[in-house]
PDB file of C-alpha atoms and ligand atoms in Angstrom:
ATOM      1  CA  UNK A   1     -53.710   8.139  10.084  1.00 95.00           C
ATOM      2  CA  UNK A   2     -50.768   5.636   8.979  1.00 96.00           C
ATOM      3  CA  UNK A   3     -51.072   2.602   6.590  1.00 96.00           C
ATOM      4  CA  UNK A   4     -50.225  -0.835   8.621  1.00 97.00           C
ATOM      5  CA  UNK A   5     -51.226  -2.698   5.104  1.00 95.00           C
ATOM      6  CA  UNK A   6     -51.928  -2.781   1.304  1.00 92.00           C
ATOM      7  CA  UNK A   7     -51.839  -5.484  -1.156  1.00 90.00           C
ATOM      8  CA  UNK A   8     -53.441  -6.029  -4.549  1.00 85.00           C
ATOM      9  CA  UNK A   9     -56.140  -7.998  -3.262  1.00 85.00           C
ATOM     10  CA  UNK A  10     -58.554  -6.671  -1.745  1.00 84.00           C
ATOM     11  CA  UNK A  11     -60.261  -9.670  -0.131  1.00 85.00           C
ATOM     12  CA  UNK A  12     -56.941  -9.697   1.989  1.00 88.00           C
ATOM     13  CA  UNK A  13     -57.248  -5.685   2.680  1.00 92.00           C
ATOM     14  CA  UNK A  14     -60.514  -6.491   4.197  1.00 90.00           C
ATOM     15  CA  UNK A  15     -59.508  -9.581   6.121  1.00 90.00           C
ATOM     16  CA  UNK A  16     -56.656  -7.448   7.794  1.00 94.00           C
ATOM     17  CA  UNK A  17     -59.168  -4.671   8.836  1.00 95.00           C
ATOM     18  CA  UNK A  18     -61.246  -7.320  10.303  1.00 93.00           C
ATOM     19  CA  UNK A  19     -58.702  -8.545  11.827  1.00 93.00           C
ATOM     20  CA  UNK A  20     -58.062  -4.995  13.348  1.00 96.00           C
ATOM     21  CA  UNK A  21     -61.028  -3.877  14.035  1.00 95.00           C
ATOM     22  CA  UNK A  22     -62.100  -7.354  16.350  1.00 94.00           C
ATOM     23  CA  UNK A  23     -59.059  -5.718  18.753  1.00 95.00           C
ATOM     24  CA  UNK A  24     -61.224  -2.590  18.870  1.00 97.00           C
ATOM     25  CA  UNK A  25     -58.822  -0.597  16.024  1.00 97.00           C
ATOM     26  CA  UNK A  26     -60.417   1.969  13.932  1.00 97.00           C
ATOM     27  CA  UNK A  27     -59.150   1.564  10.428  1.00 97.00           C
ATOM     28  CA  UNK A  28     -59.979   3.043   7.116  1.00 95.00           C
ATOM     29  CA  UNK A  29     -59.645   1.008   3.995  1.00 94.00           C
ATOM     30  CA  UNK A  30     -58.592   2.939   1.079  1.00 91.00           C
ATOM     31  CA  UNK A  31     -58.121   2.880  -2.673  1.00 85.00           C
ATOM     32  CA  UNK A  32     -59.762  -0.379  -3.347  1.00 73.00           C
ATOM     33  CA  UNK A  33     -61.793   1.220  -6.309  1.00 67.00           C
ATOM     34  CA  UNK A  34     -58.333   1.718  -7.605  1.00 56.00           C
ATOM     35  CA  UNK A  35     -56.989  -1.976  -7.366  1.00 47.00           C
ATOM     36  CA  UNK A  36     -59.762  -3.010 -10.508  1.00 52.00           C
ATOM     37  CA  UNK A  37     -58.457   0.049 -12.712  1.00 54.00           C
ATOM     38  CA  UNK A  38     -55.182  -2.499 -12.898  1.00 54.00           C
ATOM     39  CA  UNK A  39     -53.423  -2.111 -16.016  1.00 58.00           C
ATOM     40  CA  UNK A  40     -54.238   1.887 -16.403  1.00 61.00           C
ATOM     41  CA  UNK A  41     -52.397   2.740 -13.210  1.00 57.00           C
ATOM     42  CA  UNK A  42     -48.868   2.002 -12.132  1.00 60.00           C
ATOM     43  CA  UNK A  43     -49.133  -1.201  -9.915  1.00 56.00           C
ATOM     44  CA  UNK A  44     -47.858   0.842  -6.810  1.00 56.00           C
ATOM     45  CA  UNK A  45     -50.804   3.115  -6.874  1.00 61.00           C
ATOM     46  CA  UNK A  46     -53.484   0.526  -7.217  1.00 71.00           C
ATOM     47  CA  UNK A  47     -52.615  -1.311  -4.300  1.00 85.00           C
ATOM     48  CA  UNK A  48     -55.768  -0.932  -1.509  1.00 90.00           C
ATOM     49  CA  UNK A  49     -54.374   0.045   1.599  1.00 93.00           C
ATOM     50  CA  UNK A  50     -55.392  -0.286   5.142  1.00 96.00           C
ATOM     51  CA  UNK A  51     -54.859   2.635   7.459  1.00 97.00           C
ATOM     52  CA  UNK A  52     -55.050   2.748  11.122  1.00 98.00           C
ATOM     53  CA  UNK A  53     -56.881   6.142  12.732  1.00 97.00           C
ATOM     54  CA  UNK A  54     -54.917   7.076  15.571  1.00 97.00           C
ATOM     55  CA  UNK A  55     -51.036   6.852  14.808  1.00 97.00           C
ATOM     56  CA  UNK A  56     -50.248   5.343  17.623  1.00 97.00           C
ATOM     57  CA  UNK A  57     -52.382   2.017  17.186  1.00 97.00           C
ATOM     58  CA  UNK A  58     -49.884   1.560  14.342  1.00 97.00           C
ATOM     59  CA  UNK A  59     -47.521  -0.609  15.948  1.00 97.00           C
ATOM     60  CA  UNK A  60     -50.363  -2.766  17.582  1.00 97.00           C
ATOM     61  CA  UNK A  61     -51.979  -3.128  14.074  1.00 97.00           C
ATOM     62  CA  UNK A  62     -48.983  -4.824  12.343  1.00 96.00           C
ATOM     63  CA  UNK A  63     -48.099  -6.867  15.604  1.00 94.00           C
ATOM     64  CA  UNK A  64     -51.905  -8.335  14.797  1.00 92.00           C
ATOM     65  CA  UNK A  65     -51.294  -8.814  11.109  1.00 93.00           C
ATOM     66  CA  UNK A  66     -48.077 -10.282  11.956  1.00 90.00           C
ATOM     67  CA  UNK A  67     -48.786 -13.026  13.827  1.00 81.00           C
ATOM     68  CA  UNK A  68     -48.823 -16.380  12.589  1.00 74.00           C
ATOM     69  CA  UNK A  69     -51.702 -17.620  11.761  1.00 66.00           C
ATOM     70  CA  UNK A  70     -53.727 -19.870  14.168  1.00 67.00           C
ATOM     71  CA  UNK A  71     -53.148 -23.424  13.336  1.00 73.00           C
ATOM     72  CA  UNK A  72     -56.464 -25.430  12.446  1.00 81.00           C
ATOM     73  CA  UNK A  73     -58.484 -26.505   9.336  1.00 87.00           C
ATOM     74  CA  UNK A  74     -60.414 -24.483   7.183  1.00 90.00           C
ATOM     75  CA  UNK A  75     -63.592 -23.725   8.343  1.00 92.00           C
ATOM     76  CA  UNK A  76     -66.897 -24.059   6.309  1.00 94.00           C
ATOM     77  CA  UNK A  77     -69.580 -20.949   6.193  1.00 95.00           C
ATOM     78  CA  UNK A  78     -72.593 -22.121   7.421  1.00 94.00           C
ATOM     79  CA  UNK A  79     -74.831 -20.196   5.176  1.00 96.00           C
ATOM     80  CA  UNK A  80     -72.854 -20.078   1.596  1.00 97.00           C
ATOM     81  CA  UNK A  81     -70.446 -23.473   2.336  1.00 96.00           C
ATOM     82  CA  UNK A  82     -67.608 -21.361   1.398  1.00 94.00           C
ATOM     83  CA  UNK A  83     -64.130 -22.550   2.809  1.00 93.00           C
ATOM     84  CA  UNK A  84     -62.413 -19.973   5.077  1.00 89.00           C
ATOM     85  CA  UNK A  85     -58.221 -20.396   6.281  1.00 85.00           C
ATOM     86  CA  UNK A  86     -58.499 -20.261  10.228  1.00 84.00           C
ATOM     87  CA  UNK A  87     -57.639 -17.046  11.194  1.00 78.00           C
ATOM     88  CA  UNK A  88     -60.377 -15.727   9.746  1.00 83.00           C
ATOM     89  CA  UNK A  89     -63.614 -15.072  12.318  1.00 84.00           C
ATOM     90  CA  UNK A  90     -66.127 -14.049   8.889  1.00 88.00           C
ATOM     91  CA  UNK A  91     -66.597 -15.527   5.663  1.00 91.00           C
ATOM     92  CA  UNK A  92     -64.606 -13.867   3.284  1.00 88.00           C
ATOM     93  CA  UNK A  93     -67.394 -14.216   0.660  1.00 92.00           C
ATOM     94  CA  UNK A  94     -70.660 -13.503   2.268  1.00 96.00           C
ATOM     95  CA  UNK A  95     -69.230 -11.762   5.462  1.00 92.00           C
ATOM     96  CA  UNK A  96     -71.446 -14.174   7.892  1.00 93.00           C
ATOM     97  CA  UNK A  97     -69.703 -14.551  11.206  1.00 91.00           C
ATOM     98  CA  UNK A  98     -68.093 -18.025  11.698  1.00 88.00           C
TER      99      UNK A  98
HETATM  100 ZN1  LIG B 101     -70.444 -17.420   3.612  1.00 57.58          ZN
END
């Protein structure tokens, strides 16, 4: 297991593991129950995290969340009418594939 990711939002964390996982990468998402107990918790700790299951996908995974991001409008979910950015093959609200 390595992390490839984290950040404090979470809708992010997931868009980077489904980034991952459409190139066939097992990940594991972790601590995002910890990213709303904000304020209790050092900021470091509550960050949710995206780890990769075999080690040596790890380069590959942050090659994919590296690269730039497709160029294009936003994109409009076809059953909630919420915007997605591009690079993103779901809806980031109601997870409905583009
Ligand atoms: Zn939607």
């Amino acid at each position: 297991m390595k992390r490839v990711f984290s950040s404090h939002n979470t809708v992010l964390v997931h868009h980077s593991r489904n980034l991952l996982e459409a190139e066939g990468i097992a990940t594991e998402v972790r601590n995002q129950m910890l990213s709303s107990a904000m304020g209790e918790l050092p900021p470091a700790e509550c960050q949710a995290e995206v780890w990769v299951v075999q080690d040596n996908d790890a380069a590959r995974a942050m090659d994919i969340l590296r690269r730039p991001p497709p160029a294009g409008p936003d994109w409009q979910c076809a059953s909630c009418r919420e915007m997605s950015a591009p690079q993103f093959t779901q809806c980031w609200k109601c997870g409905a594939y583009r």
